[in-house]
Amino acid sequence: MKKSALPCRESKPMEKENSAFKPPVTNLKRRKFLKNSFIAIGGLGTITGLAVNNVFAGEQTAASPLKDPESFADGSHLERMRVELLRALEKPVDQRKWVMVIDQQKCVGCSACTVSCNSENNLPPGVVYRPVTKVEVGKYPDVSWVFTPRPCMQCDNPPCVSGCPVNATWKREDGIVVIDYDICIGCRNCIAACPYNARTADFGDFFGLETPEIMDYETRPNFEYSKEWPRNPGSHESPIGNARKCTFCLHRVRVGMLPACVTTCLGGATSFGDYNDENSLVHELVGSGRAKRMKEELGTAPSVYYLI
Amino acid sequence: MNKAQKTILFIIWLAVMIWGLTGVFRRLVHGELLVNYGSYVPWGLWVAAKTYFVGISVGASILAWVVYAFDIKQLRPVVRPALLVSAATMAAGLIVISFDLGHMWRTYEVFTRPNFSSMLAIATWLSMAHLIYVIAALTIELKPGRTHSSTLRIMGWFGLFLAVTFSGGNGAEFAAMISSPYWHSSLGPIMSIGGALLSGVALVLASVALFPFSPEQDNPQLLKILSRTVVGLIFFILLLEWSEFSISMWYARGEDYNLLYSILFGPYAYVFWFFHIISGSIIPLILLLWKPAQRLSAGFGGAMVAVFYFAVRLNHVIPGQVTPAMKGLQQAYTDKWLTFAYFPSSNEWAVFGFSVALSVAIFYLGIRYLPFSTTNSIEERGE
Ligand code: SF4
Ligand code: SF4
């Protein structure tokens, strides 16, 4: 992919993967300390009710947060991915290649991923990152549903990026396609250019706009790109007016948490990890012979694989 | 035009302007909350309007550049109205597209941090170059007899190059997108240039025939040449459309078939048949072939072609977005913004009305107050 010179990118917090957001060695030690503390508290029988407002809060949604991730050998899908994620974060950002694999035979079409994504990113009306399509196939009595969750494909050759007139969107070295909300002019060229309808626009709407009160949760900031993005009615500030898209929960991933959709998937249908890690689950699944990519013929080279 | 006619036209203009200003005010206060385009049809009326105005601007300027480049004395009187039409419609195009941006105050970034692999960025740069060039030519027109004809000839050739590149770029903005098989056509840039020429020359014909501002423009021979040009261009556009539709639909299958079928026979078929074919092609053809040199007939024929060419722009921009990328997406997650159906909101129409009224005002003020010499001719320019 063509890399255009963008000096401003270097100074973005999201790019400092190996400094401020590097979780490996020291963070793991801190984790162990915190986890030991949790175990102590857990001994008092209070752990399950704790709402911890720090980077570990999200991890509590994953299975068995009290165990040392490095010690897992029980084959747990989520724990394996989490260990692999931490392992990948120890590498420089340009040596990681984030990939998502969605097993359509396991997907039950519950849309839990859509809901958790909306909640994680505090998405307003008009913006959706991961809808799940439900298509009926066959004829009675041989009828079934095909469920297709559709995140951003994080294309290796993304048409959305080439068309942006102001270089507000680009592909990171680890494969995630991002948008700088402070630069985006809201022309929606990228939305028109995406062959997967994976980008949506923030028009400044609120679910409670035509009701007596806009609820507090709607105006709370989201934390995309590891920054606070508040949205207020009547405001024209970003992310209002911008194109928006799934980032594989980059803000979670960089601190060692799996994307929200992965942790909440009921059927265990969504896998996430570093494709450059030969021992990773995603590497295994992509090589299973069942993996297909959507609209491969367009040459966009998606980073999302479907097991059909 | 008598006083009563002028008053009626002024009242209509004023009404449209006031309505348009309310739309602009609401757009500035409420942002994009009052629009009907959305996340699945991200480009609506305003983008279609931009392509329409920009097309007219380029087409009208091409007429002027051809006269300069080939030193066509007979058509010399159309240069000034052509340049004025070009400047006025370009201004309208830039205004209307700025309201389409989620962050209109950041437009300058296209110039400060451009991505030149983006057709949109290229087209924006070319649009600025085009506007500056047209204004430069208008300035020359204000100083009759000061510019040598060889300079004008060079200006004409360079203007032609710029206009054709710009217009082709506008077409390529859509045609280069792989997301929509309907847009992704190599005919796109050609259609864009052809459409620009047709709508631009037709509007110049209308302005020269209905509102001549110098005695030289009141010339049946001149009207005849312009009318014939417009007739030829109508046939050219219809030929391109026939090629596009027949190739894609002949065997009644293929990716584009359903979409093109719905353009021809779907709920918005009237846009194609009534606005484009009947009002924008057949009636003008009758008028322009019947009395090509008569002011009313040529004027209305030209005006109808120019006005109803908007139907072609709409039919290009909107249908390219109404097919979901994957089956079932339209039902997967729904709200007002996540729909593949689109009809412009009243506020979108109002802002469009504002841009029309603005371009009319610029044109009128131009012919009324710019000190064009009425007797200026190419001979007086130092030949
Ligand atoms: S799926 Fe669409 S938005 Fe995502 S990277 Fe590919 S082209 Fe861009
Ligand atoms: S909407 Fe924003 S990110 Fe998308 S192409 Fe326009 S400026 Fe770039």
XYZ file of C-alpha atoms and ligand atoms in Angstrom:
707
model
C 0.000 0.000 0.000
C 1.174 3.468 -0.771
C 2.413 5.255 2.329
C 2.030 8.974 2.081
C 4.136 11.251 4.197
C 2.138 12.284 7.216
C 4.335 13.889 9.809
C 1.434 14.409 12.173
C 0.892 10.694 12.514
C 4.113 10.208 14.376
C 2.977 12.440 17.187
C -0.376 10.820 17.748
C -0.833 9.026 21.056
C -2.269 6.064 19.214
C 1.034 5.546 17.464
C 3.055 5.300 20.626
C 2.476 1.627 20.964
C 5.852 0.929 22.371
C 5.900 3.610 25.002
C 2.839 4.786 26.837
C 0.644 1.921 25.742
C 3.093 -0.908 25.885
C 1.634 -3.348 28.344
C 4.173 -6.217 28.343
C 6.790 -6.684 31.043
C 6.091 -3.969 33.570
C 2.360 -4.062 33.041
C 2.288 -7.797 33.481
C 4.053 -7.427 36.789
C 1.524 -4.839 37.798
C -1.199 -7.146 36.648
C 0.096 -9.930 38.811
C 0.153 -7.586 41.768
C -3.360 -6.396 41.071
C -4.577 -9.898 40.485
C -3.097 -11.079 43.717
C -4.926 -8.248 45.370
C -8.097 -9.351 43.647
C -7.573 -12.898 44.835
C -7.206 -11.614 48.351
C -10.399 -9.662 47.989
C -11.944 -12.627 46.263
C -11.187 -14.634 49.362
C -13.465 -12.299 51.174
C -16.163 -13.205 48.714
C -16.557 -9.763 47.188
C -14.748 -10.007 43.877
C -17.652 -10.759 41.583
C -19.506 -7.595 42.429
C -16.631 -5.219 41.876
C -16.879 -2.659 39.139
C -13.309 -1.689 38.450
C -12.880 1.410 36.382
C -9.446 0.708 34.934
C -7.961 -1.178 32.041
C -8.744 -4.468 33.724
C -12.427 -3.725 33.919
C -12.915 -4.911 30.381
C -10.925 -8.056 31.013
C -13.338 -9.099 33.685
C -15.772 -9.812 30.936
C -13.335 -12.418 29.646
C -13.325 -15.817 31.269
C -11.416 -16.348 34.545
C -9.825 -12.957 35.072
C -8.137 -14.132 38.232
C -5.775 -16.555 36.592
C -2.405 -15.570 35.315
C -2.920 -15.420 31.557
C 0.467 -16.932 30.958
C -0.381 -20.047 32.916
C -3.413 -21.093 30.876
C -3.289 -24.523 29.414
C -6.958 -25.410 29.551
C -7.601 -24.663 25.891
C -10.096 -21.917 26.660
C -10.807 -20.025 23.468
C -10.844 -16.575 25.024
C -7.934 -17.152 27.339
C -5.810 -18.493 24.576
C -6.485 -15.412 22.489
C -5.745 -13.160 25.427
C -2.405 -14.779 26.072
C -1.592 -14.488 22.395
C -2.642 -10.857 22.423
C -0.277 -10.071 25.281
C 2.466 -11.950 23.499
C 1.885 -9.919 20.341
C 1.984 -6.662 22.253
C 5.520 -7.456 23.323
C 6.561 -7.149 19.675
C 7.053 -3.834 17.872
C 3.834 -2.629 16.261
C 5.056 -3.265 12.720
C 5.568 -6.949 13.467
C 1.953 -7.544 14.436
C -0.814 -8.304 11.991
C -4.238 -8.251 13.584
C -6.729 -10.589 12.006
C -10.288 -11.605 12.850
C -11.796 -14.964 12.025
C -15.563 -15.487 12.189
C -16.941 -19.007 12.231
C -20.351 -18.863 10.567
C -21.176 -22.376 11.729
C -20.806 -21.231 15.336
C -22.552 -17.870 14.999
C -26.064 -18.091 16.420
C -27.148 -14.672 15.166
C -27.727 -13.284 18.659
C -26.219 -9.876 17.798
C -24.504 -9.720 21.189
C -21.422 -8.483 19.355
C -23.393 -5.623 17.800
C -24.735 -4.621 21.188
C -21.401 -4.841 22.978
C -19.730 -2.870 20.203
C -22.389 -0.161 20.414
C -21.951 -0.039 24.139
C -18.140 -0.117 24.089
C -17.943 2.693 21.566
C -21.072 4.524 22.729
C -22.395 4.579 19.179
C -25.126 7.075 18.266
C -27.973 6.567 15.769
C -26.703 6.121 12.234
C -23.435 4.572 13.338
C -22.941 0.838 13.480
C -19.652 -1.009 13.369
C -20.697 -4.623 13.458
C -24.168 -5.473 12.238
C -25.052 -9.140 11.837
C -26.930 -9.999 8.673
C -29.398 -12.842 8.783
C -30.243 -14.509 5.517
C -32.665 -17.403 5.159
C -31.564 -20.109 2.760
C -33.304 -23.199 1.393
C -36.931 -24.176 1.134
C -39.209 -25.764 3.687
C -38.551 -28.235 5.236
C -34.832 -27.722 4.575
C -34.417 -24.172 5.735
C -31.629 -22.539 7.658
C -30.228 -19.154 8.520
C -26.841 -17.838 7.542
C -25.548 -15.266 9.992
C -22.786 -12.914 8.917
C -21.307 -10.467 11.404
C -19.697 -7.660 9.412
C -16.979 -5.636 11.134
C -14.628 -3.425 9.155
C -12.515 -5.793 7.091
C -9.337 -3.756 7.875
C -8.433 -4.293 4.227
C -4.757 -4.541 3.364
C -5.560 -2.596 0.228
C -8.317 -0.315 1.492
C -10.229 1.747 -1.090
C -11.519 3.954 1.708
C -7.980 5.165 2.401
C -6.955 5.919 -1.182
C -9.989 8.157 -1.720
C -9.694 10.337 1.376
C -8.840 13.822 0.099
C -7.075 14.953 3.269
C -5.207 11.855 4.452
C -7.472 11.634 7.486
C -7.608 7.855 7.315
C -4.813 5.358 6.910
C -3.705 1.832 7.558
C -1.499 1.305 10.558
C 1.496 -0.969 10.444
C -0.403 -3.591 12.458
C -3.160 -3.657 9.836
C -5.868 -1.604 11.524
C -7.423 1.147 9.407
C -7.983 4.249 11.502
C -9.513 7.712 11.133
C -8.208 10.894 12.688
C -11.427 12.588 13.764
C -9.647 15.906 14.177
C -8.638 15.954 10.521
C -11.609 14.301 8.801
C -13.676 16.898 6.925
C -16.727 14.654 6.719
C -16.888 14.382 2.928
C -17.997 10.733 3.258
C -15.921 9.734 0.240
C -14.554 6.813 2.228
C -18.082 5.689 3.074
C -19.042 5.681 -0.586
C -15.799 3.917 -1.476
C -16.064 1.031 0.979
C -17.342 -2.065 -0.841
C -18.560 -3.563 2.453
C -20.675 -0.643 3.715
C -18.394 -0.829 6.749
C -18.134 2.891 7.365
C -20.942 4.999 8.698
C -21.270 8.697 9.462
C -21.976 10.505 12.711
C -24.690 13.026 11.940
C -24.940 14.341 15.494
C -28.121 12.447 16.324
C -29.086 11.103 19.754
C -31.558 8.379 20.615
C -33.259 10.730 23.025
C -33.277 13.764 20.781
C -37.025 13.850 20.273
C -37.843 12.666 23.772
C -38.172 14.846 26.884
C -34.635 14.053 27.992
C -31.371 12.876 26.520
C -30.014 10.276 28.886
C -26.642 10.743 30.477
C -25.187 7.611 28.877
C -25.569 9.182 25.444
C -23.340 12.108 26.249
C -20.615 10.150 27.980
C -17.420 10.065 25.947
C -16.271 7.041 24.064
C -12.613 6.076 24.180
C -11.847 5.288 20.587
C -8.205 5.726 19.653
C -7.433 5.958 23.395
C -8.819 9.436 23.643
C -12.010 10.809 25.175
C -14.596 11.789 22.589
C -17.603 13.392 24.267
C -20.740 14.010 22.197
C -23.199 16.682 23.173
C -26.517 17.677 21.619
C -26.157 20.747 19.447
C -22.393 20.350 19.292
C -20.605 20.160 15.950
C -17.410 18.820 17.494
C -15.817 15.555 16.343
C -16.712 12.750 16.220
C -19.959 14.440 15.131
C -19.627 15.173 11.432
C -17.020 12.463 10.885
C -16.904 9.118 9.179
C -16.660 6.348 11.777
C -15.661 2.729 11.656
C -14.716 -0.385 13.592
C -11.082 -0.363 14.720
C -10.952 -3.909 16.129
C -11.257 -1.998 19.445
C -7.755 -0.636 19.073
C -8.076 1.233 22.373
C -8.688 -2.084 24.166
C -6.218 -4.130 22.169
C -3.286 -1.837 22.894
C -3.801 -2.352 26.638
C -4.129 -6.091 26.350
C -7.885 -6.534 26.085
C -9.634 -8.406 23.330
C -12.132 -6.514 21.127
C -15.533 -6.178 22.794
C -17.272 -8.262 20.124
C -14.841 -11.136 20.691
C -15.359 -11.279 24.440
C -19.152 -11.172 24.192
C -19.654 -13.610 21.342
C -22.066 -16.228 22.734
C -21.182 -18.913 20.270
C -17.435 -18.360 20.511
C -17.619 -17.646 16.812
C -15.232 -14.702 16.668
C -11.500 -15.141 17.024
C -8.910 -12.421 17.067
C -5.152 -12.388 17.109
C -1.812 -11.802 15.501
C -1.510 -13.565 12.176
C 2.257 -13.108 12.276
C 2.334 -15.426 15.283
C 2.513 -18.924 13.819
C 1.240 -20.421 17.041
C -1.817 -18.228 17.255
C -5.381 -19.432 17.033
C -6.136 -17.168 14.075
C -3.142 -18.508 12.187
C -4.472 -21.994 12.752
C -8.018 -21.102 11.691
C -6.998 -19.207 8.554
C -5.061 -22.274 7.474
C -7.926 -24.640 8.232
C -9.131 -24.745 4.642
C -12.522 -23.316 5.582
C -11.451 -19.672 5.547
C -12.852 -17.308 2.923
C -12.678 -13.545 2.595
C -15.576 -11.400 1.492
C -15.475 -10.012 -2.079
C -11.922 -11.249 -2.481
C -12.178 -10.582 -6.217
C -12.063 -6.828 -5.594
C -8.464 -7.049 -4.461
C -9.096 -5.301 -1.160
C -7.389 -8.126 0.793
C -9.554 -8.083 3.939
C -8.099 -9.010 7.337
C -11.383 -10.625 8.317
C -11.836 -14.288 7.418
C -15.046 -16.264 7.480
C -15.097 -19.972 8.231
C -17.980 -21.242 6.156
C -38.244 42.078 -21.337
C -40.844 44.480 -20.001
C -41.085 45.797 -16.468
C -43.881 43.441 -15.394
C -41.908 40.385 -16.519
C -38.841 41.653 -14.696
C -40.867 42.192 -11.515
C -42.329 38.691 -11.670
C -38.876 37.168 -12.156
C -37.514 39.218 -9.289
C -40.318 38.102 -6.956
C -39.690 34.449 -7.848
C -35.972 34.906 -7.284
C -36.557 36.629 -3.949
C -38.899 33.881 -2.755
C -36.357 31.191 -3.650
C -33.570 33.164 -1.991
C -35.500 33.635 1.260
C -36.520 29.972 1.319
C -32.906 29.033 0.591
C -31.569 31.259 3.344
C -33.839 29.576 5.895
C -32.359 26.260 4.743
C -28.819 27.587 5.079
C -29.591 28.944 8.545
C -31.039 25.628 9.675
C -28.067 23.761 8.205
C -25.649 25.963 10.122
C -27.572 25.658 13.389
C -28.656 22.019 13.304
C -25.757 20.576 11.348
C -26.767 17.566 9.321
C -29.708 16.549 11.497
C -32.204 17.757 8.904
C -30.895 15.797 5.942
C -32.244 12.577 4.505
C -29.008 11.137 3.201
C -27.366 8.859 5.702
C -24.734 6.263 6.356
C -25.756 3.903 3.549
C -26.627 6.601 1.008
C -23.915 9.049 2.072
C -24.145 11.279 -0.984
C -27.472 12.897 -1.730
C -28.966 15.936 -3.391
C -26.080 18.265 -2.585
C -23.469 16.032 -4.184
C -25.688 15.638 -7.257
C -26.104 19.432 -7.284
C -22.353 19.909 -7.113
C -21.774 17.652 -10.111
C -24.575 19.476 -11.925
C -23.282 23.006 -11.288
C -19.686 22.055 -11.892
C -20.714 20.368 -15.138
C -22.479 23.504 -16.376
C -19.508 25.615 -15.329
C -17.050 23.464 -17.248
C -19.304 23.134 -20.296
C -19.912 26.876 -20.517
C -16.217 27.622 -20.139
C -15.335 25.109 -22.862
C -17.489 27.141 -25.231
C -15.458 30.241 -24.400
C -12.140 28.382 -24.698
C -13.126 26.986 -28.099
C -13.914 30.493 -29.329
C -10.548 31.720 -28.038
C -8.566 28.742 -29.290
C -10.039 28.609 -32.776
C -10.718 32.320 -33.046
C -14.362 31.773 -34.050
C -15.538 35.292 -34.759
C -19.173 34.358 -35.193
C -19.305 33.022 -31.650
C -17.317 35.862 -30.082
C -20.433 37.417 -28.463
C -21.062 34.303 -26.402
C -17.716 34.423 -24.613
C -18.779 36.838 -21.886
C -22.103 35.171 -21.039
C -20.322 31.809 -21.160
C -17.659 32.948 -18.706
C -20.251 34.558 -16.455
C -22.398 31.407 -16.467
C -19.271 29.411 -15.700
C -18.239 31.577 -12.732
C -21.772 31.796 -11.321
C -22.456 28.057 -11.461
C -19.017 27.190 -10.123
C -19.681 29.404 -7.103
C -23.003 27.627 -6.578
C -21.292 24.228 -6.842
C -18.669 25.137 -4.260
C -21.276 26.576 -1.882
C -23.607 23.604 -2.080
C -20.837 21.041 -1.578
C -19.466 22.877 1.423
C -22.832 22.394 3.145
C -22.520 18.704 2.437
C -19.351 18.383 4.510
C -19.608 17.219 8.095
C -16.880 19.721 8.953
C -17.218 22.483 6.378
C -14.771 24.772 8.198
C -12.008 22.242 7.625
C -12.285 22.440 3.830
C -8.947 24.242 3.678
C -7.282 20.931 4.587
C -7.800 19.738 1.022
C -5.191 22.350 0.145
C -2.951 22.128 3.181
C -2.723 18.325 3.445
C -3.964 16.894 0.166
C -3.907 13.241 -0.750
C -3.201 13.269 -4.458
C -4.159 9.649 -4.899
C -7.722 10.768 -4.117
C -9.785 11.727 -7.171
C -11.778 14.000 -4.881
C -8.646 15.911 -3.878
C -7.507 16.178 -7.489
C -10.944 17.378 -8.588
C -11.020 19.963 -5.794
C -7.636 21.360 -6.800
C -8.683 21.432 -10.438
C -11.939 23.151 -9.498
C -9.990 25.972 -7.867
C -7.655 26.251 -10.850
C -10.689 26.296 -13.147
C -12.447 29.034 -11.169
C -9.329 31.209 -11.003
C -8.792 30.743 -14.721
C -12.373 31.694 -15.545
C -12.120 34.805 -13.355
C -8.839 35.713 -15.079
C -10.514 35.410 -18.475
C -13.435 37.532 -17.270
C -10.973 40.185 -16.155
C -9.467 40.191 -19.629
C -12.944 40.577 -21.065
C -13.331 43.742 -19.007
C -10.394 45.316 -20.823
C -11.265 45.113 -24.496
C -8.551 45.623 -27.028
C -5.720 45.073 -24.549
C -5.027 41.421 -25.185
C -3.452 40.091 -28.342
C -5.338 37.354 -30.158
C -2.368 34.961 -29.969
C -2.508 35.268 -26.168
C -6.212 34.506 -26.262
C -5.515 31.501 -28.450
C -3.008 30.129 -25.956
C -5.432 30.884 -23.144
C -8.113 29.009 -25.024
C -5.992 25.916 -25.511
C -4.854 25.845 -21.926
C -8.422 26.484 -20.756
C -9.612 23.578 -22.874
C -6.995 21.304 -21.371
C -7.912 22.387 -17.853
C -11.662 22.099 -18.392
C -11.499 18.672 -20.006
C -9.147 17.369 -17.301
C -11.326 18.805 -14.571
C -14.540 17.470 -16.033
C -13.001 14.050 -16.654
C -11.734 14.105 -13.071
C -15.229 14.804 -11.811
C -16.498 11.791 -13.695
C -13.589 9.690 -12.470
C -14.423 10.607 -8.871
C -17.332 8.200 -9.206
C -16.072 5.951 -11.965
C -12.958 4.959 -10.046
C -14.961 3.519 -7.145
C -15.066 -0.244 -7.056
C -17.769 -0.169 -4.388
C -20.489 0.465 -6.945
C -20.584 -1.485 -10.208
C -23.003 1.157 -11.499
C -20.454 3.953 -11.047
C -17.432 1.859 -11.897
C -17.611 2.403 -15.625
C -14.941 3.575 -18.031
C -17.650 5.600 -19.771
C -17.920 7.736 -16.607
C -15.383 10.444 -17.466
C -16.620 10.646 -21.088
C -20.202 10.941 -19.904
C -19.095 13.624 -17.472
C -17.418 15.688 -20.190
C -20.324 15.176 -22.618
C -22.887 16.083 -19.960
C -20.897 19.135 -18.950
C -20.774 20.336 -22.538
C -24.478 19.717 -23.105
C -25.719 21.408 -19.943
C -23.176 24.241 -20.153
C -23.735 25.123 -23.806
C -27.513 24.806 -23.338
C -27.504 27.291 -20.466
C -25.376 29.730 -22.445
C -27.837 29.382 -25.316
C -30.711 30.125 -22.936
C -28.984 33.162 -21.489
C -28.006 34.565 -24.885
C -31.469 33.962 -26.342
C -33.581 35.105 -23.411
C -31.380 37.743 -21.767
C -29.047 39.192 -24.414
C -27.029 41.985 -22.879
C -25.366 43.285 -25.997
C -26.742 43.869 -29.503
C -24.300 41.338 -30.958
C -25.921 38.592 -28.961
C -29.291 39.243 -30.554
C -28.211 37.430 -33.680
C -30.236 34.602 -35.312
C -27.119 33.074 -36.846
C -25.494 32.848 -33.467
C -28.580 31.206 -31.983
C -28.702 28.757 -34.843
C -25.124 27.625 -34.307
C -25.673 27.184 -30.580
C -29.008 25.395 -31.095
C -27.430 22.967 -33.556
C -24.559 22.351 -31.146
C -27.004 21.546 -28.360
C -28.964 19.199 -30.642
C -25.768 17.351 -31.536
C -24.811 17.058 -27.886
C -28.256 15.731 -26.907
C -27.823 12.927 -29.440
C -24.306 12.286 -28.183
C -25.506 11.919 -24.575
C -28.412 9.698 -25.616
C -25.976 7.534 -27.544
C -23.732 7.154 -24.503
C -26.737 6.300 -22.360
C -27.967 3.767 -24.868
C -24.561 2.162 -24.805
C -24.503 2.055 -21.000
C -28.034 0.737 -20.586
C -28.182 -1.666 -23.501
C -24.858 -3.351 -22.761
C -25.740 -3.836 -19.115
C -29.324 -4.946 -19.726
C -29.322 -6.810 -22.995
C -29.349 -10.326 -21.601
C -31.511 -9.294 -18.630
C -29.019 -10.420 -16.044
C -25.786 -9.329 -14.474
C -24.798 -7.111 -11.575
C -26.238 -3.871 -12.896
C -29.407 -5.238 -14.445
C -31.780 -4.803 -11.506
C -30.497 -1.354 -10.729
C -30.841 -0.106 -14.297
C -34.242 -1.760 -14.541
C -35.375 0.153 -11.484
C -34.083 3.419 -12.952
C -36.208 2.751 -16.036
C -39.255 1.179 -14.422
C -38.946 1.576 -10.639
C -40.660 4.075 -8.351
C -38.435 6.925 -9.548
C -38.806 6.088 -13.248
C -40.407 9.492 -13.761
C -37.004 11.105 -13.152
C -35.632 9.292 -16.181
C -38.646 9.350 -18.469
C -40.432 12.559 -17.644
C -37.609 14.832 -16.544
C -34.688 13.546 -18.592
C -36.163 12.030 -21.753
C -39.339 14.051 -22.311
C -38.585 17.404 -20.688
C -34.812 17.428 -21.056
C -34.433 15.810 -24.469
C -37.534 15.348 -26.684
C -39.267 18.705 -26.152
C -35.991 20.665 -26.447
C -35.119 18.688 -29.586
C -38.445 19.704 -31.131
C -37.943 23.348 -30.155
C -34.327 23.516 -31.283
C -34.896 21.706 -34.576
C -38.105 23.536 -35.331
C -36.975 27.134 -34.827
C -33.286 27.116 -33.947
C -32.774 30.800 -34.685
C -35.840 32.125 -32.934
C -35.147 33.602 -29.520
C -38.051 32.125 -27.553
C -37.803 28.681 -29.074
C -33.999 28.462 -28.770
C -34.070 30.049 -25.322
C -36.650 27.708 -23.862
C -35.122 24.716 -25.606
C -31.724 25.521 -24.114
C -33.183 26.280 -20.686
C -35.093 22.992 -20.596
C -32.006 20.994 -21.511
C -29.939 22.778 -18.876
C -32.532 22.570 -16.089
C -33.577 18.982 -16.654
C -30.037 17.741 -16.986
C -30.180 17.719 -13.217
C -32.260 14.532 -13.565
C -29.277 12.825 -15.213
C -26.985 13.929 -12.382
C -29.441 12.651 -9.774
C -29.829 9.380 -11.641
C -26.092 8.982 -11.625
C -25.292 9.858 -8.024
C -28.153 8.256 -6.082
C -28.697 4.814 -7.674
C -24.998 4.058 -7.318
C -25.530 3.788 -3.565
C -28.838 2.022 -3.116
C -27.613 -1.547 -3.434
C -26.489 -3.015 -0.087
C -22.953 -4.375 -0.052
C -24.269 -7.668 1.267
C -27.606 -9.407 1.390
C -29.635 -8.641 4.488
C -27.677 -5.550 5.501
C -30.720 -3.322 5.198
C -32.504 -5.361 7.892
C -29.466 -6.141 10.060
C -29.492 -2.912 12.005
C -31.956 -0.201 11.241
C -32.594 3.400 12.053
C -33.365 6.554 10.131
C -29.775 6.906 8.922
C -29.237 3.276 7.998
C -31.506 2.879 5.033
C -30.874 2.332 1.349
C -33.877 4.446 0.311
C -33.399 8.139 -0.261
C -35.460 11.161 -1.104
C -34.072 14.618 -0.288
C -35.452 16.441 2.754
C -37.091 19.857 2.530
C -33.981 21.409 4.027
C -31.790 19.802 1.382
C -34.046 21.289 -1.295
C -33.934 24.674 0.420
C -30.124 24.757 0.460
C -30.145 23.671 -3.171
C -32.598 26.525 -3.862
C -30.180 28.911 -2.173
C -27.345 27.809 -4.438
C -29.537 28.279 -7.532
C -30.621 31.748 -6.382
C -27.018 32.631 -5.620
C -25.795 31.677 -9.079
C -28.655 33.614 -10.690
C -27.717 36.655 -8.591
C -24.048 36.408 -9.582
C -24.969 36.121 -13.248
C -27.413 39.008 -13.079
C -25.049 41.295 -11.178
C -22.348 40.372 -13.681
C -24.300 41.375 -16.749
C -25.782 44.381 -15.003
C -22.755 45.936 -13.375
C -19.559 44.574 -14.896
C -18.325 47.197 -17.362
C -18.267 44.952 -20.406
C -17.925 46.863 -23.635
C -20.861 46.032 -25.851
C -18.920 46.537 -29.033
C -15.873 44.568 -28.096
C -14.853 42.153 -30.801
C -11.861 40.024 -31.540
C -10.601 42.456 -34.195
C -10.368 45.184 -31.603
C -8.055 43.067 -29.569
C -4.950 43.957 -31.497
C -5.160 41.784 -34.571
S -13.883 -2.724 5.013
Fe -14.289 -0.735 4.134
S -13.816 0.705 5.783
Fe -12.870 -1.237 6.337
S -10.761 -1.078 5.540
Fe -11.992 -2.120 3.956
S -12.668 -0.462 2.602
Fe -11.966 0.503 4.507
S -15.118 11.378 5.502
Fe -13.205 11.890 6.557
S -11.982 10.007 6.534
Fe -13.633 9.777 5.041
S -12.748 10.420 3.073
Fe -13.735 12.231 3.945
S -12.157 13.266 5.120
Fe -11.401 11.196 4.710
